[in-house]
Short mmCIF file of the N, C-alpha and C atoms (twelve columns), coordinates in Angstrom:
data_MODEL
# 
_entry.id   MODEL 
# 
loop_
_atom_site.group_PDB 
_atom_site.id 
_atom_site.type_symbol 
_atom_site.label_atom_id 
_atom_site.label_alt_id 
_atom_site.label_comp_id 
_atom_site.label_asym_id 
_atom_site.label_seq_id 
_atom_site.Cartn_x 
_atom_site.Cartn_y 
_atom_site.Cartn_z 
_atom_site.pdbx_PDB_model_num 
ATOM 1   N N  . MET A 1   0.835   -1.174 -0.021  1 
ATOM 2   C CA . MET A 1   0.014   0.003  0.021   1 
ATOM 3   C C  . MET A 1   0.882   1.277  -0.022  1 
ATOM 4   N N  . SER A 2   0.414   2.265  -0.594  1 
ATOM 5   C CA . SER A 2   1.147   3.539  -0.657  1 
ATOM 6   C C  . SER A 2   0.338   4.639  -0.110  1 
ATOM 7   N N  . GLY A 3   0.925   5.790  0.154   1 
ATOM 8   C CA . GLY A 3   0.194   6.992  0.411   1 
ATOM 9   C C  . GLY A 3   0.000   7.338  1.850   1 
ATOM 10  N N  . GLY A 4   0.731   8.272  2.265   1 
ATOM 11  C CA . GLY A 4   0.506   8.902  3.547   1 
ATOM 12  C C  . GLY A 4   0.767   7.978  4.699   1 
ATOM 13  N N  . ALA A 5   0.096   8.294  5.817   1 
ATOM 14  C CA . ALA A 5   0.375   7.628  7.085   1 
ATOM 15  C C  . ALA A 5   -0.345  6.324  7.278   1 
ATOM 16  N N  . ARG A 6   -1.200  5.970  6.377   1 
ATOM 17  C CA . ARG A 6   -2.040  4.769  6.531   1 
ATOM 18  C C  . ARG A 6   -1.160  3.575  5.992   1 
ATOM 19  N N  . ARG A 7   -0.656  2.766  6.873   1 
ATOM 20  C CA . ARG A 7   0.147   1.623  6.536   1 
ATOM 21  C C  . ARG A 7   -0.288  0.430  7.382   1 
ATOM 22  N N  . GLY A 8   0.017   -0.780 6.830   1 
ATOM 23  C CA . GLY A 8   -0.241  -1.952 7.596   1 
ATOM 24  C C  . GLY A 8   -1.584  -2.566 7.313   1 
ATOM 25  N N  . THR A 9   -2.274  -2.127 6.305   1 
ATOM 26  C CA . THR A 9   -3.551  -2.712 5.935   1 
ATOM 27  C C  . THR A 9   -3.356  -3.519 4.663   1 
ATOM 28  N N  . SER A 10  -4.161  -4.480 4.460   1 
ATOM 29  C CA . SER A 10  -4.080  -5.318 3.264   1 
ATOM 30  C C  . SER A 10  -4.444  -4.555 2.013   1 
ATOM 31  N N  . PRO A 11  -3.804  -4.821 0.872   1 
ATOM 32  C CA . PRO A 11  -4.134  -4.095 -0.340  1 
ATOM 33  C C  . PRO A 11  -5.568  -4.317 -0.828  1 
ATOM 34  N N  . THR A 12  -6.179  -5.370 -0.301  1 
ATOM 35  C CA . THR A 12  -7.575  -5.603 -0.696  1 
ATOM 36  C C  . THR A 12  -8.608  -5.317 0.425   1 
ATOM 37  N N  . ALA A 13  -8.100  -4.885 1.555   1 
ATOM 38  C CA . ALA A 13  -8.935  -4.489 2.683   1 
ATOM 39  C C  . ALA A 13  -9.684  -3.200 2.406   1 
ATOM 40  N N  . PRO A 14  -10.921 -3.106 2.815   1 
ATOM 41  C CA . PRO A 14  -11.606 -1.837 2.697   1 
ATOM 42  C C  . PRO A 14  -10.870 -0.719 3.518   1 
ATOM 43  N N  . PRO A 15  -10.982 0.493  3.019   1 
ATOM 44  C CA . PRO A 15  -10.257 1.591  3.783   1 
ATOM 45  C C  . PRO A 15  -10.932 1.840  5.112   1 
ATOM 46  N N  . PRO A 16  -10.216 2.341  6.081   1 
ATOM 47  C CA . PRO A 16  -10.839 2.687  7.334   1 
ATOM 48  C C  . PRO A 16  -11.805 3.842  7.204   1 
ATOM 49  N N  . LYS A 17  -12.694 4.034  8.153   1 
ATOM 50  C CA . LYS A 17  -13.630 5.131  8.095   1 
ATOM 51  C C  . LYS A 17  -12.894 6.456  7.967   1 
ATOM 52  N N  . GLY A 18  -13.382 7.275  7.092   1 
ATOM 53  C CA . GLY A 18  -12.753 8.619  6.890   1 
ATOM 54  C C  . GLY A 18  -11.690 8.602  5.798   1 
ATOM 55  N N  . TRP A 19  -11.447 7.460  5.163   1 
ATOM 56  C CA . TRP A 19  -10.401 7.316  4.129   1 
ATOM 57  C C  . TRP A 19  -11.078 6.706  2.881   1 
ATOM 58  N N  . ILE A 20  -10.469 6.970  1.723   1 
ATOM 59  C CA . ILE A 20  -10.871 6.296  0.483   1 
ATOM 60  C C  . ILE A 20  -9.665  5.706  -0.173  1 
ATOM 61  N N  . ALA A 21  -9.886  4.589  -0.879  1 
ATOM 62  C CA . ALA A 21  -8.843  3.947  -1.615  1 
ATOM 63  C C  . ALA A 21  -8.924  4.459  -3.068  1 
ATOM 64  N N  . ILE A 22  -7.798  4.783  -3.629  1 
ATOM 65  C CA . ILE A 22  -7.712  5.191  -5.027  1 
ATOM 66  C C  . ILE A 22  -6.539  4.376  -5.663  1 
ATOM 67  N N  . ARG A 23  -6.577  4.365  -7.013  1 
ATOM 68  C CA . ARG A 23  -5.492  3.787  -7.714  1 
ATOM 69  C C  . ARG A 23  -4.846  4.893  -8.591  1 
ATOM 70  N N  . VAL A 24  -3.518  4.920  -8.606  1 
ATOM 71  C CA . VAL A 24  -2.773  5.940  -9.291  1 
ATOM 72  C C  . VAL A 24  -1.748  5.304  -10.242 1 
ATOM 73  N N  . GLY A 25  -1.690  5.832  -11.465 1 
ATOM 74  C CA . GLY A 25  -0.697  5.321  -12.394 1 
ATOM 75  C C  . GLY A 25  -0.866  5.959  -13.724 1 
ATOM 76  N N  . GLY A 26  0.256   6.449  -14.244 1 
ATOM 77  C CA . GLY A 26  0.256   7.072  -15.564 1 
ATOM 78  C C  . GLY A 26  0.400   5.980  -16.655 1 
ATOM 79  N N  . GLN A 27  0.300   6.446  -17.902 1 
ATOM 80  C CA . GLN A 27  0.376   5.522  -19.040 1 
ATOM 81  C C  . GLN A 27  1.672   4.724  -19.007 1 
ATOM 82  N N  . GLY A 28  1.593   3.393  -19.157 1 
ATOM 83  C CA . GLY A 28  2.750   2.613  -19.131 1 
ATOM 84  C C  . GLY A 28  3.336   2.333  -17.766 1 
ATOM 85  N N  . GLU A 29  2.641   2.696  -16.720 1 
ATOM 86  C CA . GLU A 29  3.170   2.565  -15.338 1 
ATOM 87  C C  . GLU A 29  2.179   1.702  -14.582 1 
ATOM 88  N N  . GLU A 30  2.702   0.783  -13.750 1 
ATOM 89  C CA . GLU A 30  1.878   -0.034 -12.926 1 
ATOM 90  C C  . GLU A 30  1.131   0.815  -11.871 1 
ATOM 91  N N  . GLN A 31  -0.190  0.539  -11.765 1 
ATOM 92  C CA . GLN A 31  -0.950  1.411  -10.827 1 
ATOM 93  C C  . GLN A 31  -0.687  0.958  -9.400  1 
ATOM 94  N N  . GLN A 32  -0.730  1.920  -8.502  1 
ATOM 95  C CA . GLN A 32  -0.505  1.668  -7.085  1 
ATOM 96  C C  . GLN A 32  -1.705  2.119  -6.322  1 
ATOM 97  N N  . ARG A 33  -2.003  1.442  -5.229  1 
ATOM 98  C CA . ARG A 33  -3.152  1.790  -4.357  1 
ATOM 99  C C  . ARG A 33  -2.701  2.784  -3.294  1 
ATOM 100 N N  . PHE A 34  -3.480  3.831  -3.082  1 
ATOM 101 C CA . PHE A 34  -3.297  4.880  -2.066  1 
ATOM 102 C C  . PHE A 34  -4.499  4.946  -1.237  1 
ATOM 103 N N  . LEU A 35  -4.309  5.201  0.036   1 
ATOM 104 C CA . LEU A 35  -5.448  5.576  0.913   1 
ATOM 105 C C  . LEU A 35  -5.247  7.064  1.244   1 
ATOM 106 N N  . VAL A 36  -6.325  7.780  0.994   1 
ATOM 107 C CA . VAL A 36  -6.267  9.264  1.229   1 
ATOM 108 C C  . VAL A 36  -7.516  9.651  2.076   1 
ATOM 109 N N  . PRO A 37  -7.350  10.631 2.897   1 
ATOM 110 C CA . PRO A 37  -8.453  11.111 3.699   1 
ATOM 111 C C  . PRO A 37  -9.594  11.668 2.836   1 
ATOM 112 N N  . VAL A 38  -10.845 11.487 3.253   1 
ATOM 113 C CA . VAL A 38  -11.947 11.994 2.472   1 
ATOM 114 C C  . VAL A 38  -11.887 13.500 2.303   1 
ATOM 115 N N  . GLY A 39  -11.203 14.219 3.198   1 
ATOM 116 C CA . GLY A 39  -11.037 15.621 3.084   1 
ATOM 117 C C  . GLY A 39  -10.306 16.065 1.838   1 
ATOM 118 N N  . TYR A 40  -9.588  15.160 1.178   1 
ATOM 119 C CA . TYR A 40  -8.940  15.501 -0.113  1 
ATOM 120 C C  . TYR A 40  -10.006 15.778 -1.153  1 
ATOM 121 N N  . LEU A 41  -11.172 15.168 -1.048  1 
ATOM 122 C CA . LEU A 41  -12.232 15.417 -2.082  1 
ATOM 123 C C  . LEU A 41  -12.627 16.825 -2.249  1 
ATOM 124 N N  . ASN A 42  -12.362 17.681 -1.260  1 
ATOM 125 C CA . ASN A 42  -12.655 19.154 -1.356  1 
ATOM 126 C C  . ASN A 42  -11.482 20.001 -1.742  1 
ATOM 127 N N  . HIS A 43  -10.288 19.415 -1.871  1 
ATOM 128 C CA . HIS A 43  -9.116  20.211 -2.223  1 
ATOM 129 C C  . HIS A 43  -9.057  20.468 -3.714  1 
ATOM 130 N N  . PRO A 44  -8.797  21.736 -4.140  1 
ATOM 131 C CA . PRO A 44  -8.782  22.033 -5.563  1 
ATOM 132 C C  . PRO A 44  -7.782  21.181 -6.416  1 
ATOM 133 N N  . LEU A 45  -6.637  20.828 -5.850  1 
ATOM 134 C CA . LEU A 45  -5.689  19.989 -6.545  1 
ATOM 135 C C  . LEU A 45  -6.221  18.623 -6.764  1 
ATOM 136 N N  . PHE A 46  -6.876  18.074 -5.766  1 
ATOM 137 C CA . PHE A 46  -7.448  16.719 -5.916  1 
ATOM 138 C C  . PHE A 46  -8.676  16.737 -6.839  1 
ATOM 139 N N  . VAL A 47  -9.470  17.766 -6.753  1 
ATOM 140 C CA . VAL A 47  -10.579 17.943 -7.679  1 
ATOM 141 C C  . VAL A 47  -10.099 17.921 -9.129  1 
ATOM 142 N N  . ALA A 48  -8.976  18.640 -9.388  1 
ATOM 143 C CA . ALA A 48  -8.419  18.663 -10.691 1 
ATOM 144 C C  . ALA A 48  -7.981  17.239 -11.178 1 
ATOM 145 N N  . LEU A 49  -7.422  16.478 -10.228 1 
ATOM 146 C CA . LEU A 49  -7.071  15.079 -10.573 1 
ATOM 147 C C  . LEU A 49  -8.281  14.267 -10.892 1 
ATOM 148 N N  . LEU A 50  -9.368  14.466 -10.140 1 
ATOM 149 C CA . LEU A 50  -10.621 13.791 -10.414 1 
ATOM 150 C C  . LEU A 50  -11.202 14.170 -11.771 1 
ATOM 151 N N  . ARG A 51  -11.088 15.401 -12.143 1 
ATOM 152 C CA . ARG A 51  -11.591 15.821 -13.480 1 
ATOM 153 C C  . ARG A 51  -10.731 15.120 -14.548 1 
ATOM 154 N N  . ALA A 52  -9.413  15.003 -14.318 1 
ATOM 155 C CA . ALA A 52  -8.570  14.319 -15.331 1 
ATOM 156 C C  . ALA A 52  -9.010  12.865 -15.419 1 
ATOM 157 N N  . ALA A 53  -9.375  12.235 -14.293 1 
ATOM 158 C CA . ALA A 53  -9.865  10.857 -14.312 1 
ATOM 159 C C  . ALA A 53  -11.170 10.747 -15.108 1 
ATOM 160 N N  . GLU A 54  -12.059 11.751 -14.853 1 
ATOM 161 C CA . GLU A 54  -13.287 11.734 -15.609 1 
ATOM 162 C C  . GLU A 54  -13.095 11.833 -17.099 1 
ATOM 163 N N  . GLU A 55  -12.166 12.664 -17.510 1 
ATOM 164 C CA . GLU A 55  -11.893 12.867 -18.920 1 
ATOM 165 C C  . GLU A 55  -11.273 11.614 -19.474 1 
ATOM 166 N N  . GLU A 56  -10.449 10.988 -18.720 1 
ATOM 167 C CA . GLU A 56  -9.744  9.702  -19.242 1 
ATOM 168 C C  . GLU A 56  -10.720 8.528  -19.249 1 
ATOM 169 N N  . TYR A 57  -11.427 8.319  -18.176 1 
ATOM 170 C CA . TYR A 57  -12.226 7.110  -18.009 1 
ATOM 171 C C  . TYR A 57  -13.749 7.275  -18.095 1 
ATOM 172 N N  . GLY A 58  -14.183 8.448  -18.062 1 
ATOM 173 C CA . GLY A 58  -15.657 8.720  -18.063 1 
ATOM 174 C C  . GLY A 58  -16.185 8.772  -16.629 1 
ATOM 175 N N  . PHE A 59  -17.388 9.370  -16.562 1 
ATOM 176 C CA . PHE A 59  -17.986 9.590  -15.229 1 
ATOM 177 C C  . PHE A 59  -18.464 8.255  -14.641 1 
ATOM 178 N N  . HIS A 60  -18.919 7.351  -15.433 1 
ATOM 179 C CA . HIS A 60  -19.520 6.077  -14.936 1 
ATOM 180 C C  . HIS A 60  -18.519 4.930  -14.933 1 
ATOM 181 N N  . HIS A 61  -17.229 5.273  -14.713 1 
ATOM 182 C CA . HIS A 61  -16.162 4.298  -14.542 1 
ATOM 183 C C  . HIS A 61  -16.482 3.341  -13.354 1 
ATOM 184 N N  . THR A 62  -16.396 2.021  -13.603 1 
ATOM 185 C CA . THR A 62  -16.599 1.104  -12.524 1 
ATOM 186 C C  . THR A 62  -15.379 0.731  -11.807 1 
ATOM 187 N N  . GLY A 63  -15.469 0.397  -10.526 1 
ATOM 188 C CA . GLY A 63  -14.317 0.056  -9.757  1 
ATOM 189 C C  . GLY A 63  -13.777 1.228  -8.996  1 
ATOM 190 N N  . ALA A 64  -12.514 1.023  -8.500  1 
ATOM 191 C CA . ALA A 64  -11.917 2.084  -7.732  1 
ATOM 192 C C  . ALA A 64  -11.683 3.371  -8.499  1 
ATOM 193 N N  . ILE A 65  -11.674 4.531  -7.792  1 
ATOM 194 C CA . ILE A 65  -11.251 5.755  -8.393  1 
ATOM 195 C C  . ILE A 65  -9.840  5.596  -8.897  1 
ATOM 196 N N  . THR A 66  -9.633  5.855  -10.190 1 
ATOM 197 C CA . THR A 66  -8.278  5.741  -10.770 1 
ATOM 198 C C  . THR A 66  -7.863  7.094  -11.288 1 
ATOM 199 N N  . ILE A 67  -6.706  7.506  -10.833 1 
ATOM 200 C CA . ILE A 67  -6.129  8.813  -11.233 1 
ATOM 201 C C  . ILE A 67  -5.084  8.581  -12.290 1 
ATOM 202 N N  . PRO A 68  -5.235  9.133  -13.505 1 
ATOM 203 C CA . PRO A 68  -4.299  8.899  -14.599 1 
ATOM 204 C C  . PRO A 68  -3.089  9.846  -14.477 1 
ATOM 205 N N  . CYS A 69  -2.264  9.616  -13.479 1 
ATOM 206 C CA . CYS A 69  -1.173  10.482 -13.125 1 
ATOM 207 C C  . CYS A 69  0.021   9.619  -12.704 1 
ATOM 208 N N  . HIS A 70  1.201   9.970  -13.048 1 
ATOM 209 C CA . HIS A 70  2.386   9.162  -12.608 1 
ATOM 210 C C  . HIS A 70  2.460   9.184  -11.063 1 
ATOM 211 N N  . VAL A 71  2.798   8.062  -10.508 1 
ATOM 212 C CA . VAL A 71  2.807   7.901  -9.036  1 
ATOM 213 C C  . VAL A 71  3.694   8.979  -8.386  1 
ATOM 214 N N  . ASP A 72  4.876   9.140  -8.875  1 
ATOM 215 C CA . ASP A 72  5.784   10.167 -8.307  1 
ATOM 216 C C  . ASP A 72  5.173   11.559 -8.245  1 
ATOM 217 N N  . HIS A 73  4.493   11.898 -9.310  1 
ATOM 218 C CA . HIS A 73  3.847   13.255 -9.324  1 
ATOM 219 C C  . HIS A 73  2.676   13.268 -8.372  1 
ATOM 220 N N  . PHE A 74  1.905   12.178 -8.273  1 
ATOM 221 C CA . PHE A 74  0.807   12.180 -7.320  1 
ATOM 222 C C  . PHE A 74  1.361   12.349 -5.924  1 
ATOM 223 N N  . ARG A 75  2.439   11.664 -5.564  1 
ATOM 224 C CA . ARG A 75  3.041   11.863 -4.247  1 
ATOM 225 C C  . ARG A 75  3.427   13.263 -3.985  1 
ATOM 226 N N  . HIS A 76  3.929   13.942 -4.997  1 
ATOM 227 C CA . HIS A 76  4.264   15.358 -4.909  1 
ATOM 228 C C  . HIS A 76  2.985   16.217 -4.614  1 
ATOM 229 N N  . VAL A 77  1.934   15.951 -5.388  1 
ATOM 230 C CA . VAL A 77  0.676   16.700 -5.144  1 
ATOM 231 C C  . VAL A 77  0.106   16.311 -3.784  1 
ATOM 232 N N  . GLN A 78  0.211   15.091 -3.393  1 
ATOM 233 C CA . GLN A 78  -0.245  14.683 -2.058  1 
ATOM 234 C C  . GLN A 78  0.483   15.437 -0.965  1 
ATOM 235 N N  . GLY A 79  1.816   15.614 -1.159  1 
ATOM 236 C CA . GLY A 79  2.549   16.407 -0.172  1 
ATOM 237 C C  . GLY A 79  2.083   17.842 -0.086  1 
ATOM 238 N N  . ILE A 80  1.814   18.439 -1.257  1 
ATOM 239 C CA . ILE A 80  1.254   19.816 -1.276  1 
ATOM 240 C C  . ILE A 80  -0.081  19.912 -0.553  1 
ATOM 241 N N  . ILE A 81  -0.948  18.906 -0.759  1 
ATOM 242 C CA . ILE A 81  -2.247  18.906 -0.141  1 
ATOM 243 C C  . ILE A 81  -2.081  18.771 1.363   1 
ATOM 244 N N  . ASP A 82  -1.176  17.842 1.768   1 
ATOM 245 C CA . ASP A 82  -0.940  17.587 3.218   1 
ATOM 246 C C  . ASP A 82  -0.424  18.842 3.871   1 
ATOM 247 N N  . GLN A 83  0.385   19.631 3.182   1 
ATOM 248 C CA . GLN A 83  1.020   20.838 3.761   1 
ATOM 249 C C  . GLN A 83  0.096   22.053 3.666   1 
ATOM 250 N N  . ASP A 84  -0.888  21.983 2.794   1 
ATOM 251 C CA . ASP A 84  -1.737  23.168 2.528   1 
ATOM 252 C C  . ASP A 84  -2.524  23.560 3.767   1 
ATOM 253 N N  . THR A 85  -2.507  24.829 4.017   1 
ATOM 254 C CA . THR A 85  -3.150  25.375 5.202   1 
ATOM 255 C C  . THR A 85  -4.542  25.896 4.872   1 
ATOM 256 N N  . GLY A 86  -4.978  25.724 3.632   1 
ATOM 257 C CA . GLY A 86  -6.305  26.189 3.264   1 
ATOM 258 C C  . GLY A 86  -6.242  27.393 2.392   1 
ATOM 259 N N  . SER A 87  -5.089  28.022 2.224   1 
ATOM 260 C CA . SER A 87  -4.946  29.216 1.343   1 
ATOM 261 C C  . SER A 87  -4.962  28.795 -0.103  1 
ATOM 262 N N  . SER A 88  -5.561  29.482 -0.930  1 
ATOM 263 C CA . SER A 88  -5.627  29.175 -2.372  1 
ATOM 264 C C  . SER A 88  -4.521  29.948 -3.115  1 
ATOM 265 N N  . SER A 89  -3.358  29.352 -3.122  1 
ATOM 266 C CA . SER A 89  -2.234  30.027 -3.717  1 
ATOM 267 C C  . SER A 89  -2.181  29.718 -5.277  1 
ATOM 268 N N  . ALA A 90  -1.977  30.702 -6.034  1 
ATOM 269 C CA . ALA A 90  -1.879  30.528 -7.486  1 
ATOM 270 C C  . ALA A 90  -0.623  29.660 -7.792  1 
ATOM 271 N N  . ALA A 91  0.367   29.742 -6.977  1 
ATOM 272 C CA . ALA A 91  1.577   28.943 -7.255  1 
ATOM 273 C C  . ALA A 91  1.326   27.442 -7.085  1 
ATOM 274 N N  . ALA A 92  0.477   27.116 -6.114  1 
ATOM 275 C CA . ALA A 92  0.101   25.680 -5.881  1 
ATOM 276 C C  . ALA A 92  -0.652  25.116 -7.025  1 
ATOM 277 N N  . GLY A 93  -1.505  25.928 -7.633  1 
ATOM 278 C CA . GLY A 93  -2.361  25.480 -8.716  1 
ATOM 279 C C  . GLY A 93  -1.521  25.009 -9.943  1 
ATOM 280 N N  . GLY A 94  -0.335  25.436 -10.060 1 
ATOM 281 C CA . GLY A 94  0.391   25.049 -11.224 1 
ATOM 282 C C  . GLY A 94  1.061   23.679 -11.104 1 
ATOM 283 N N  . HIS A 95  1.009   23.083 -9.939  1 
ATOM 284 C CA . HIS A 95  1.695   21.787 -9.734  1 
ATOM 285 C C  . HIS A 95  1.011   20.585 -10.373 1 
ATOM 286 N N  . PHE A 96  -0.295  20.658 -10.629 1 
ATOM 287 C CA . PHE A 96  -0.994  19.512 -11.107 1 
ATOM 288 C C  . PHE A 96  -1.084  19.378 -12.624 1 
ATOM 289 N N  . HIS A 97  -0.573  20.364 -13.344 1 
ATOM 290 C CA . HIS A 97  -0.685  20.348 -14.807 1 
ATOM 291 C C  . HIS A 97  0.051   19.192 -15.477 1 
ATOM 292 N N  . LEU A 98  1.000   18.584 -14.792 1 
ATOM 293 C CA . LEU A 98  1.721   17.513 -15.399 1 
ATOM 294 C C  . LEU A 98  0.941   16.206 -15.455 1 
ATOM 295 N N  . CYS A 99  -0.171  16.115 -14.737 1 
ATOM 296 C CA . CYS A 99  -1.010  14.908 -14.787 1 
ATOM 297 C C  . CYS A 99  -1.883  14.883 -16.035 1 
ATOM 298 N N  . PHE A 100 -2.024  15.963 -16.730 1 
ATOM 299 C CA . PHE A 100 -2.871  16.033 -17.879 1 
ATOM 300 C C  . PHE A 100 -2.110  15.773 -19.117 1 
ATOM 301 N N  . ARG A 101 -2.717  15.052 -20.025 1 
ATOM 302 C CA . ARG A 101 -2.057  14.715 -21.332 1 
ATOM 303 C C  . ARG A 101 -2.503  15.744 -22.327 1 
ATOM 304 N N  . ALA A 102 -1.668  16.123 -23.206 1 
ATOM 305 C CA . ALA A 102 -1.919  17.085 -24.284 1 
ATOM 306 C C  . ALA A 102 -2.588  16.389 -25.472 1 
# 
């Protein structure tokens, strides 16, 4: 399992209350499972990643939420979200553009 402080759970176990399981992996990269707090769902950077997933897979994609982003870049974005104090910095908004394909 990858992602944040949640460790020691089975890769197939349901996430604990207050967390969601997502899959992350760019084209040609093996997808990895991450557990992220549900609070991520309201963060603008994570919303942008969800929009990229919608564009890639469609709104009615079955299975786990899958983010079409390279794992290393997702970890970088995850670090920004974890450090974010709630301010909407224009500089932070530029970090997620690498997840989108031209």
